[in-house]
Coordinates of C-alpha atoms in Angstrom, one line a residue:
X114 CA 4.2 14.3 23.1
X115 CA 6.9 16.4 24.8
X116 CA 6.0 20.1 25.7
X117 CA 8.8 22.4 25.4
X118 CA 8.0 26.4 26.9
X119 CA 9.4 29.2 24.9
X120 CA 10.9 32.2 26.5
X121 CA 10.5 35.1 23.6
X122 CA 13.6 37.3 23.6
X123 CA 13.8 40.9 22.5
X124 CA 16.4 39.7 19.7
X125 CA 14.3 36.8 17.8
X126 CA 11.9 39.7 16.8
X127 CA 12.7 40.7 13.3
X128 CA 11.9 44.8 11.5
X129 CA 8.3 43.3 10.6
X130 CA 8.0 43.1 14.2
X131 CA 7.3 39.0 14.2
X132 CA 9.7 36.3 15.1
X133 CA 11.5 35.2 12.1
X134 CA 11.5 32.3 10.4
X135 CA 14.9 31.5 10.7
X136 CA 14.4 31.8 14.9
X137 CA 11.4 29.2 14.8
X138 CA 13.6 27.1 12.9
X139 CA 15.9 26.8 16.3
X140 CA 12.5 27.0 18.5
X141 CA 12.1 23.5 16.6
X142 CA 15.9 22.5 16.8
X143 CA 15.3 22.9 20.8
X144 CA 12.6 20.9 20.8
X145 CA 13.7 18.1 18.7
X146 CA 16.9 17.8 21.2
X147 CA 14.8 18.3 24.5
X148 CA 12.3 15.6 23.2
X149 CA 15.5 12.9 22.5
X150 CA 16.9 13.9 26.0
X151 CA 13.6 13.1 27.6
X152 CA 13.8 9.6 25.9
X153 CA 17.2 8.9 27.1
X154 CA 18.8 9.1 23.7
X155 CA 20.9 13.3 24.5
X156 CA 22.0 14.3 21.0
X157 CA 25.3 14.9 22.1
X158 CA 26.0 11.2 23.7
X159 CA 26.3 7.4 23.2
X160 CA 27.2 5.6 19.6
X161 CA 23.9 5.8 18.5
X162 CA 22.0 9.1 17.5
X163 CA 19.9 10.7 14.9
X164 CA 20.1 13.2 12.0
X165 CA 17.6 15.1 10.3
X166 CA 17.8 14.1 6.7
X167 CA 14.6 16.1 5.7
X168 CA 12.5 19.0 6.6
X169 CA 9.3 21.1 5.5
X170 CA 7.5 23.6 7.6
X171 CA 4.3 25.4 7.0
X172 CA 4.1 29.1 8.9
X173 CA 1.0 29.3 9.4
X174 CA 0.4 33.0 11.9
X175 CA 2.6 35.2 13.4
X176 CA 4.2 35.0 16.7
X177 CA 4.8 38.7 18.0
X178 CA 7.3 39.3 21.2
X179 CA 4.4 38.9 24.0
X180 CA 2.7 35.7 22.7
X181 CA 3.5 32.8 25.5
X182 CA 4.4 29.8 23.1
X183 CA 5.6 26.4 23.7
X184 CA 6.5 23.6 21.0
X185 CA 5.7 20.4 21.3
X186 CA 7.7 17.3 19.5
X187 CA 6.3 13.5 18.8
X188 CA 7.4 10.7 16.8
X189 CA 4.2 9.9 14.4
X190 CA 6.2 7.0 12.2
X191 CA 9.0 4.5 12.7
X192 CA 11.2 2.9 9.1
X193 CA 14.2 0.2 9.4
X194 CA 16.8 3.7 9.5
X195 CA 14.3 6.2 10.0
X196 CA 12.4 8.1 12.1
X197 CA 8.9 10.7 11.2
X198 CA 8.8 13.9 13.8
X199 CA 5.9 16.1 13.8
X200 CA 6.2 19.6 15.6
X201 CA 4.6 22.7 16.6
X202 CA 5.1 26.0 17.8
X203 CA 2.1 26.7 19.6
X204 CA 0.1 29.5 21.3
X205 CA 0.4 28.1 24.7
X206 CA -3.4 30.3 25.7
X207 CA -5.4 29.5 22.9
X208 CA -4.1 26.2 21.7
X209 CA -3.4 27.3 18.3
X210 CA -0.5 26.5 15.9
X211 CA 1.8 29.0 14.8
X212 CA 4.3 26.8 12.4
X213 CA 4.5 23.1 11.9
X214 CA 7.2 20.9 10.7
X215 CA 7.6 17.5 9.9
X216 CA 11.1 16.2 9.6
X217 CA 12.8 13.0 8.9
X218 CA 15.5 11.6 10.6
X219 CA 17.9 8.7 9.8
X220 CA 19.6 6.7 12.4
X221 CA 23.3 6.9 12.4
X222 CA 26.4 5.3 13.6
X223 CA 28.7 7.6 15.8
X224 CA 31.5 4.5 15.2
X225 CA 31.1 3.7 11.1
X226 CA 29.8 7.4 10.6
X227 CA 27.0 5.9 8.1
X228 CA 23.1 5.6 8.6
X229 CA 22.4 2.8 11.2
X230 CA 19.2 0.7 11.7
X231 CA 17.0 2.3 15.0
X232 CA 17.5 -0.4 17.6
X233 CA 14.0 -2.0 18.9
X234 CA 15.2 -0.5 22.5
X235 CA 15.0 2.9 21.5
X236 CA 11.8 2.2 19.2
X237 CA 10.4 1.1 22.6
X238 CA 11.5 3.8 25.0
X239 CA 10.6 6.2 22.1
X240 CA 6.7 4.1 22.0
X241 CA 6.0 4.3 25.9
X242 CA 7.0 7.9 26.1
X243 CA 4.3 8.6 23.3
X244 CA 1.8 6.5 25.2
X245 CA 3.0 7.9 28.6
X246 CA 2.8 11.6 27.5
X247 CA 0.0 11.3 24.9
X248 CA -2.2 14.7 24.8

């Protein structure tokens, strides 16, 4: 599991005086992308790379503009061209969950520009991270 601390800005709070929705949504976004850089596998490089195809979150409390938060990001399941990720925004004091999304994402070919099978390599560097960083 990759830990990713969140530094609250005065501009993520919305007029109801909570971060919005649309804010977490990048708090995961940042994650997701610090999580594939750990792994060796930055968004931005190299032919291979992967998309998010599908998305659903649950908000679950509200995160106000003192609350220390982190997110944390893990693969939970593995297809031929897919890939499950399971994160949270978390209260980084008490351990609780703020939101949680699960997302899917498809491997895909920088070269052919179409959905790609994950190669075993990354499968594996993606498998000893989990086990290396576990909980």
């Amino acid at each position: 599991m990759h830990k990713l601390p969140i530094q609250l800005r005065f501009n993520d709070i919305d007029q109801m005086g909570h971060v919005n929705n649309a804010v977490i949504m990048e708090f995961f976004d940042l994650g997701k992308s610090e999580y594939f850089t750990a792994i060796g596998l930055p968004p931005e490089k190299g032919e291979f790379t992967v998309m998010v195809v599908h998305l659903e979150v649950d908000f679950h409390q509200q995160i106000r503009y003192h609350d220390a938060i982190h997110v944390t990001t893990r693969v939970t399941r593995f297809g031929t061209k897919s890939l499950a990720v399971t994160q949270q925004v978390v209260n980084s004091d008490t351990g609780e969950a703020y939101a949680t999304c699960k997302t899917v994402m498809a491997g895909y070919s920088r070269t052919t520009g179409r959905s790609a099978v994950i190669p075993e390599a990354i499968k594996e560097r993606i498998t000893r991270y989990e086990e290396e960083n576990g909980d």
